mmCIF file of C-alpha atoms in Angstrom:
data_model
loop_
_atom_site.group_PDB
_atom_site.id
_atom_site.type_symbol
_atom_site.label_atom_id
_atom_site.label_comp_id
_atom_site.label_asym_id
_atom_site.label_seq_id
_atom_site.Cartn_x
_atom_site.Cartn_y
_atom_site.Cartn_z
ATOM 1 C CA UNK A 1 23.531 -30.468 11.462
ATOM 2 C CA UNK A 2 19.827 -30.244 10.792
ATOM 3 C CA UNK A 3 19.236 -27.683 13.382
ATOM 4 C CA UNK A 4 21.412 -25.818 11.327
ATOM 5 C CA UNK A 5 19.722 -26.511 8.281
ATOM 6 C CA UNK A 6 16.285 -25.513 9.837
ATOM 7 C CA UNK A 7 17.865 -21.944 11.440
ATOM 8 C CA UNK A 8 19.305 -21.473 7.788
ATOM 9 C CA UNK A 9 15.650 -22.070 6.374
ATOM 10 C CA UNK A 10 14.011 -20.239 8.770
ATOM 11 C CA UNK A 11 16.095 -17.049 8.104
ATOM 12 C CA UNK A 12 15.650 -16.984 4.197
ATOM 13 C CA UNK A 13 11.545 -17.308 5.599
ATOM 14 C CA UNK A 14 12.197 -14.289 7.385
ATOM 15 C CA UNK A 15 12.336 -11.088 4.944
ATOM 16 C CA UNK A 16 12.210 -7.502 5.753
ATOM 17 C CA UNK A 17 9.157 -5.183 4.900
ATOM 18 C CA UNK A 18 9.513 -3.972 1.979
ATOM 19 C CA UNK A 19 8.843 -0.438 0.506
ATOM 20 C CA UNK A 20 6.572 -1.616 -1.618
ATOM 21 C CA UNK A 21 4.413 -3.215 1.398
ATOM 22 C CA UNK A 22 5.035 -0.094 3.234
ATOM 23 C CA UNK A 23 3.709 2.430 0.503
ATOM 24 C CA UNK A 24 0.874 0.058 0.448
ATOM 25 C CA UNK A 25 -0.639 -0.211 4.165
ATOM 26 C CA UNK A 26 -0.092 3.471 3.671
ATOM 27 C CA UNK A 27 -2.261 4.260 1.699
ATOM 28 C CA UNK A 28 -4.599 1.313 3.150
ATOM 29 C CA UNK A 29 -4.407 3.537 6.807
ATOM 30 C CA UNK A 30 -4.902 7.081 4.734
ATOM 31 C CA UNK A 31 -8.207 5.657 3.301
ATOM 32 C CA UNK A 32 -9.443 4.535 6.310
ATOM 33 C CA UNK A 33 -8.955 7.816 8.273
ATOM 34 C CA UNK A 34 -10.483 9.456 5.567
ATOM 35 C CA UNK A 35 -13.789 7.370 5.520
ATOM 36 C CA UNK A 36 -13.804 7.738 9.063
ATOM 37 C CA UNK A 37 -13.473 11.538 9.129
ATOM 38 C CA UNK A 38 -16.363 11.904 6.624
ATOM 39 C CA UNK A 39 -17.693 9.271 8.301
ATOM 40 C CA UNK A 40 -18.028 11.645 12.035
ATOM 41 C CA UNK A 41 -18.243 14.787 9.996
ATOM 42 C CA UNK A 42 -21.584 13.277 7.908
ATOM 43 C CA UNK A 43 -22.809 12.150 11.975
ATOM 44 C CA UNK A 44 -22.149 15.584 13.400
ATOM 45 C CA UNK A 45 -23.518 17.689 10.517
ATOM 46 C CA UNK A 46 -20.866 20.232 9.658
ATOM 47 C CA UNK A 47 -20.983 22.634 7.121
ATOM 48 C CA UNK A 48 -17.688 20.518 5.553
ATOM 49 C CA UNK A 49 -19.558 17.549 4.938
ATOM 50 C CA UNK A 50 -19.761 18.178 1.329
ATOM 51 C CA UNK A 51 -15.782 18.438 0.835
ATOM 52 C CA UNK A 52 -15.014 15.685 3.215
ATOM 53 C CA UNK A 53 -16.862 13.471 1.148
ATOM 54 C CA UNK A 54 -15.615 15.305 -2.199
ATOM 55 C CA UNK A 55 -11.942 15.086 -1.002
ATOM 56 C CA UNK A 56 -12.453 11.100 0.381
ATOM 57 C CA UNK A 57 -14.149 10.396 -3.303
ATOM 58 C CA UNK A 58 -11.360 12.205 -5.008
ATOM 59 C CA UNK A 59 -8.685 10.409 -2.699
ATOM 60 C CA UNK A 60 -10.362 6.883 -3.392
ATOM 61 C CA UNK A 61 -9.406 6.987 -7.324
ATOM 62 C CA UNK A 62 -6.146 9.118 -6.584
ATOM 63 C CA UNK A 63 -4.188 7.251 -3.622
ATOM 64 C CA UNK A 64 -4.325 3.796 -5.356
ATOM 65 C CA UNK A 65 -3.510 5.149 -8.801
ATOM 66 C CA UNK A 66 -0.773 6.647 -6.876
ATOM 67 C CA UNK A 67 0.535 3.128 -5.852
ATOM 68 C CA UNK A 68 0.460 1.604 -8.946
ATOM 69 C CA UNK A 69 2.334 4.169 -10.697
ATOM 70 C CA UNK A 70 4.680 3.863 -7.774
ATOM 71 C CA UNK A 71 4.542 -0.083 -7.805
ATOM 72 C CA UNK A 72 5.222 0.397 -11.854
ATOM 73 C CA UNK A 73 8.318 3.176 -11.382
ATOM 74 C CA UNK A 74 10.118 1.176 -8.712
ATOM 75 C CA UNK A 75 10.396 -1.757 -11.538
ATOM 76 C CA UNK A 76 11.504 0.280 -14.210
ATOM 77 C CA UNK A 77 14.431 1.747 -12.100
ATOM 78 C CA UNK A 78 14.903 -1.401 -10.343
ATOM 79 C CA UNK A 79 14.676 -3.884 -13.359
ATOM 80 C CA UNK A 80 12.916 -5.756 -11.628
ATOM 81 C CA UNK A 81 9.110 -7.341 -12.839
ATOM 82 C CA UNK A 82 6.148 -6.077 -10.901
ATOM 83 C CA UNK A 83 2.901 -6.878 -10.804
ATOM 84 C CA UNK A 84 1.942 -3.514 -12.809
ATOM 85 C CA UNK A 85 4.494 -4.178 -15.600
ATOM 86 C CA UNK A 86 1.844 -4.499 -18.414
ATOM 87 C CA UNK A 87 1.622 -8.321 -20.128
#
């Protein structure tokens, strides 16, 4: 009976990603290419160095506002508290 109790206990452990978690190592992965593309086009000394770094600045403020308000939608249509409901 306890093995039982363990499997049963070890499934609830065991949750699915989420959207939320997905939306979020998104953006995580699109900031990192982005600092590494301005990164290799500052090295190599291309005329776009000045927007890459414009468009990584302007995607540093914009991508994790753009979570947030996502984070903050998916509770209002949900219900559901978040940690961007305001206090």
């Amino acid at each position: 009976m306890k093995k039982d109790n363990h499997e049963t206990t070890e499934n609830k452990q065991k949750k699915g990603i989420t959207s939320k978690q997905v939306v979020a190592m998104t953006g995580v992965i699109l900031l990192v290419l982005l600092y590494a593309i301005t990164l290799a086009a500052a090295i190599l000394d291309t005329s776009a160095s000045g927007s890459l770094l414009w468009m990584c600045l302007f995607a540093t403020i914009t991508v994790p506002i753009l979570i947030w308000l996502y984070t903050w939608m998916y509770g209002k249509l949900t219900g559901k508290k978040t940690i961007s409901d305001p206090k």
